[in-house]
Coordinates of N, CA, C and O in Angstrom, one line a residue:
M36 N -14.0 -6.8 6.0 CA -12.9 -6.6 5.2 C -13.1 -7.7 3.7 O -13.2 -8.5 4.2
N37 N -12.8 -7.2 2.2 CA -12.6 -8.2 1.9 C -11.8 -9.0 1.4 O -10.6 -8.5 2.3
A38 N -11.7 -10.0 0.6 CA -10.5 -10.6 0.6 C -9.5 -10.7 -0.2 O -8.2 -10.6 -0.1
Y39 N -9.5 -9.8 -1.8 CA -8.5 -8.7 -1.9 C -7.9 -7.6 -1.1 O -6.7 -8.1 -0.8
K40 N -8.6 -7.4 -0.2 CA -7.9 -6.4 0.4 C -7.0 -7.0 1.8 O -5.7 -6.6 2.0
K41 N -7.7 -7.8 2.2 CA -7.3 -8.9 3.3 C -5.3 -9.5 2.8 O -4.4 -9.2 3.2
E42 N -5.5 -9.9 1.8 CA -4.4 -10.6 1.2 C -3.0 -9.0 0.9 O -2.3 -10.0 0.8
W43 N -3.9 -8.0 0.4 CA -2.9 -7.1 -0.1 C -2.2 -6.8 1.6 O -0.8 -6.2 1.3
I44 N -3.1 -6.4 2.2 CA -2.3 -5.7 3.8 C -1.5 -7.2 4.6 O -0.2 -7.1 5.2
D45 N -1.6 -8.3 4.2 CA -1.2 -9.4 4.7 C 0.3 -9.6 4.3 O 1.2 -9.9 4.1
L46 N 0.2 -9.4 2.3 CA 1.5 -9.5 1.8 C 2.3 -8.2 2.6 O 3.7 -8.4 2.2
L47 N 1.6 -7.1 2.7 CA 2.3 -5.6 2.4 C 3.2 -5.9 4.0 O 4.2 -5.6 4.1
L48 N 2.5 -6.7 4.8 CA 2.8 -7.1 6.5 C 3.9 -7.5 6.1 O 5.4 -7.4 7.1
R49 N 4.4 -8.7 5.0 CA 5.4 -9.5 5.2 C 6.7 -8.9 4.9 O 6.9 -9.5 4.4
Q50 N 6.7 -7.7 4.0 CA 7.9 -7.4 3.1 C 8.8 -6.9 3.9 O 9.6 -6.2 4.0
N51 N 8.1 -6.3 5.7 CA 9.0 -6.1 6.5 C 9.7 -4.2 6.3 O 10.7 -4.3 6.3
Y52 N 8.6 -3.4 5.7 CA 9.5 -2.3 5.2 C 9.8 -1.9 7.1 O 9.0 -1.7 7.9
P53 N 11.4 -1.2 6.9 CA 11.2 -0.3 8.1 C 10.4 0.7 8.5 O 10.3 1.8 8.1
G54 N 9.7 0.8 10.1 CA 9.2 1.6 10.5 C 7.8 2.2 9.7 O 6.9 2.6 10.4
W55 N 7.1 0.5 8.9 CA 6.3 1.0 8.0 C 4.6 0.5 9.0 O 4.7 0.1 9.7
L56 N 4.1 1.3 9.2 CA 2.7 1.2 9.9 C 1.8 1.1 8.9 O 1.2 1.7 8.3
I57 N 1.2 -0.7 9.2 CA -0.3 -0.5 8.0 C -1.7 -0.7 8.2 O -1.7 -1.6 9.3
A58 N -2.6 -0.1 7.7 CA -3.7 -0.2 8.9 C -4.8 -0.2 7.9 O -4.4 0.0 6.6
D59 N -6.0 -0.4 8.0 CA -7.0 -0.2 6.8 C -8.2 0.4 7.5 O -8.5 0.5 8.6
D60 N -9.3 1.2 6.3 CA -10.4 1.4 6.9 C -11.5 0.7 6.2 O -11.0 -0.2 5.3
R61 N -12.4 1.0 6.0 CA -14.1 0.2 5.2 C -13.3 0.3 3.6 O -13.5 -0.5 2.4
N62 N -12.5 1.5 3.1 CA -11.8 1.9 1.6 C -10.6 1.7 1.1 O -10.6 1.2 -0.3
H63 N -9.5 2.0 2.2 CA -8.7 1.9 1.9 C -8.0 1.4 2.8 O -7.3 1.1 3.3
I64 N -6.4 1.7 2.3 CA -4.9 0.9 2.5 C -4.5 2.1 3.6 O -4.2 2.8 2.2
F65 N -3.9 2.1 4.4 CA -3.3 3.1 5.0 C -1.9 2.5 5.4 O -2.0 2.1 6.2
I66 N -0.7 3.6 4.5 CA 0.8 3.3 5.2 C 1.4 4.4 5.7 O 1.3 5.5 5.2
N67 N 2.1 4.3 7.4 CA 1.8 5.3 7.9 C 4.1 5.7 8.1 O 4.1 4.2 8.2
I68 N 4.7 5.9 6.8 CA 6.0 5.9 6.5 C 6.9 6.7 7.8 O 6.3 8.0 8.1
P69 N 8.2 6.4 8.6 CA 8.6 7.1 9.5 C 8.9 8.6 8.7 O 8.8 8.8 6.9
E70 N 9.3 9.8 9.3 CA 9.7 11.0 9.3 C 10.8 11.1 8.4 O 11.1 12.2 7.3
D71 N 11.3 10.4 8.6 CA 12.7 10.5 8.0 C 12.9 9.4 6.8 O 13.7 9.9 5.9
Q72 N 12.1 9.7 5.7 CA 11.8 8.1 4.6 C 10.8 9.9 3.7 O 10.2 10.2 3.9
D73 N 12.3 9.9 2.2 CA 11.4 10.6 1.7 C 9.8 10.0 1.0 O 10.2 9.0 0.0
L74 N 9.1 11.1 1.4 CA 8.1 10.7 0.8 C 8.1 10.0 -1.3 O 7.1 9.6 -1.2
E75 N 8.5 11.0 -2.0 CA 8.6 11.2 -3.4 C 9.3 9.5 -3.6 O 9.2 9.1 -4.8
V76 N 10.5 9.4 -3.1 CA 11.2 8.1 -3.0 C 10.3 7.0 -2.6 O 10.4 5.9 -3.7
V77 N 10.1 6.8 -1.7 CA 8.8 6.2 -1.0 C 7.6 5.2 -2.5 O 7.4 4.3 -2.9
M78 N 6.4 6.4 -2.5 CA 5.9 6.3 -3.7 C 6.3 5.6 -4.8 O 6.4 4.7 -5.7
V79 N 8.0 6.2 -5.4 CA 8.9 5.6 -6.8 C 8.6 4.2 -6.6 O 7.7 3.2 -6.8
D80 N 8.8 3.9 -5.4 CA 9.8 2.3 -4.9 C 8.4 1.8 -4.8 O 8.0 0.4 -5.2
F81 N 7.9 2.0 -4.2 CA 5.9 1.4 -3.8 C 5.4 1.3 -5.3 O 4.7 -0.2 -5.0
K82 N 5.1 1.9 -6.3 CA 4.3 1.5 -7.4 C 5.2 0.4 -8.2 O 4.6 0.0 -8.4
K83 N 6.6 0.5 -7.8 CA 7.4 -0.5 -8.8 C 7.0 -2.2 -7.9 O 6.3 -2.7 -8.3
K84 N 6.8 -1.6 -6.7 CA 7.1 -2.7 -5.6 C 5.6 -3.4 -6.4 O 5.5 -4.9 -6.0
V85 N 4.6 -2.4 -5.8 CA 3.3 -3.0 -6.1 C 2.8 -3.7 -7.4 O 2.2 -5.2 -7.4
R86 N 3.5 -3.6 -8.4 CA 3.2 -4.7 -9.5 C 3.4 -5.9 -9.4 O 3.0 -6.4 -9.7
S87 N 5.0 -5.9 -8.8 CA 5.5 -7.5 -8.4 C 4.3 -8.0 -7.8 O 4.1 -9.7 -7.8
L88 N 4.4 -7.4 -6.7 CA 3.4 -8.1 -5.3 C 1.9 -8.7 -6.2 O 1.4 -9.6 -5.6
S89 N 1.3 -7.5 -7.2 CA -0.1 -7.8 -7.7 C 0.5 -9.4 -8.3 O -1.0 -10.3 -8.2
L90 N 1.3 -10.5 -8.9 CA 1.2 -11.3 -9.3 C 0.9 -12.4 -8.0 O 0.3 -13.4 -8.6
K91 N 1.5 -12.0 -6.5 CA 1.5 -13.1 -5.8 C -0.6 -13.1 -5.6 O -0.9 -13.5 -4.4
I92 N -1.1 -12.3 -5.5 CA -2.7 -11.9 -5.1 C -3.6 -12.9 -5.5 O -3.5 -13.0 -6.9
K93 N -4.5 -13.5 -4.9 CA -5.0 -14.8 -5.7 C -6.9 -14.2 -5.7 O -6.9 -14.9 -6.4
A94 N -6.8 -13.1 -4.8 CA -8.2 -13.1 -5.0 C -8.4 -12.1 -6.0 O -7.7 -11.9 -6.4
K95 N -10.1 -12.6 -6.0 CA -10.4 -11.2 -7.1 C -10.2 -9.8 -7.0 O -10.6 -9.5 -6.1
P96 N -9.2 -9.5 -8.2 CA -8.4 -8.6 -8.5 C -10.1 -7.2 -8.4 O -11.3 -7.6 -7.7
D97 N -10.4 -6.3 -6.9 CA -10.8 -5.5 -7.5 C -10.6 -3.5 -6.8 O -9.0 -3.7 -6.2
K98 N -11.0 -2.4 -7.0 CA -10.8 -1.1 -6.8 C -9.9 -0.9 -5.3 O -10.6 -1.8 -4.5
L99 N -8.9 -0.8 -5.3 CA -8.1 -0.6 -4.3 C -7.3 0.5 -3.9 O -6.4 1.2 -4.7
G100 N -7.7 1.6 -2.6 CA -6.6 2.8 -2.9 C -5.7 2.7 -1.6 O -5.9 2.1 -0.4
F101 N -4.1 3.3 -1.7 CA -3.3 3.6 -0.3 C -3.1 4.8 -0.2 O -2.8 5.3 -1.3
F102 N -3.1 5.5 1.1 CA -2.5 6.4 1.5 C -1.2 6.5 2.0 O -1.1 5.2 3.1
I103 N -0.3 7.5 1.4 CA 0.9 6.7 2.0 C 1.1 7.9 2.7 O 1.5 9.1 1.9
G104 N 1.8 8.0 3.7 CA 2.2 9.3 4.1 C 3.0 9.3 5.7 O 3.1 8.5 6.3
N105 N 3.2 11.0 5.6 CA 3.6 10.5 7.7 C 2.8 12.2 8.0 O 2.0 12.4 7.1
S106 N 3.2 12.7 9.5 CA 2.6 13.8 9.7 C 3.0 15.1 8.8 O 2.4 15.8 8.7
K107 N 4.1 15.0 7.4 CA 4.8 16.2 7.2 C 3.4 16.0 5.9 O 3.3 16.8 5.1
D108 N 3.5 15.0 4.4 CA 2.5 15.2 3.9 C 2.1 13.6 3.5 O 2.9 12.7 3.8
S109 N 1.3 13.7 2.2 CA 0.9 12.3 2.5 C 0.3 12.2 0.1 O 0.3 13.4 0.0
R110 N 0.8 11.2 0.3 CA 0.5 10.7 -1.5 C -1.3 9.7 -1.4 O -1.3 8.4 -0.6
F111 N -1.8 9.4 -2.4 CA -2.2 8.9 -2.3 C -2.3 7.7 -3.9 O -2.0 8.4 -5.1
Y112 N -2.6 6.6 -3.9 CA -1.9 5.8 -4.8 C -3.5 4.4 -5.5 O -3.7 4.2 -4.3
E113 N -4.2 5.0 -6.5 CA -5.1 3.8 -6.8 C -4.8 2.6 -7.6 O -4.1 2.8 -8.5
L114 N -5.2 1.7 -7.0 CA -4.2 0.3 -7.9 C -5.9 0.3 -8.5 O -6.7 -0.8 -7.5
N115 N -6.1 -0.3 -9.9 CA -7.6 -0.2 -10.5 C -7.5 -2.0 -10.9 O -6.5 -2.3 -11.6
A116 N -8.2 -2.7 -10.7 CA -8.4 -4.0 -10.5 C -8.3 -4.4 -12.8 O -8.8 -3.4 -12.9

């Protein structure tokens, strides 16, 4: 895992999102949210939060994707460096 992605995972884990499970694969970060959370609301909030969190990342920016969802539905959000 590259340093940029590792920093993102560590930072997301420190946010204490209730019920979120955060994992990675070779290319992306996967975020499983609880079934009772509205995915559309989560995506809007996540995109806003990512902008402020990105200022805390020290590693060299790289292209990174986030899969966010649950067993009902999922969305993909790409953060371009």
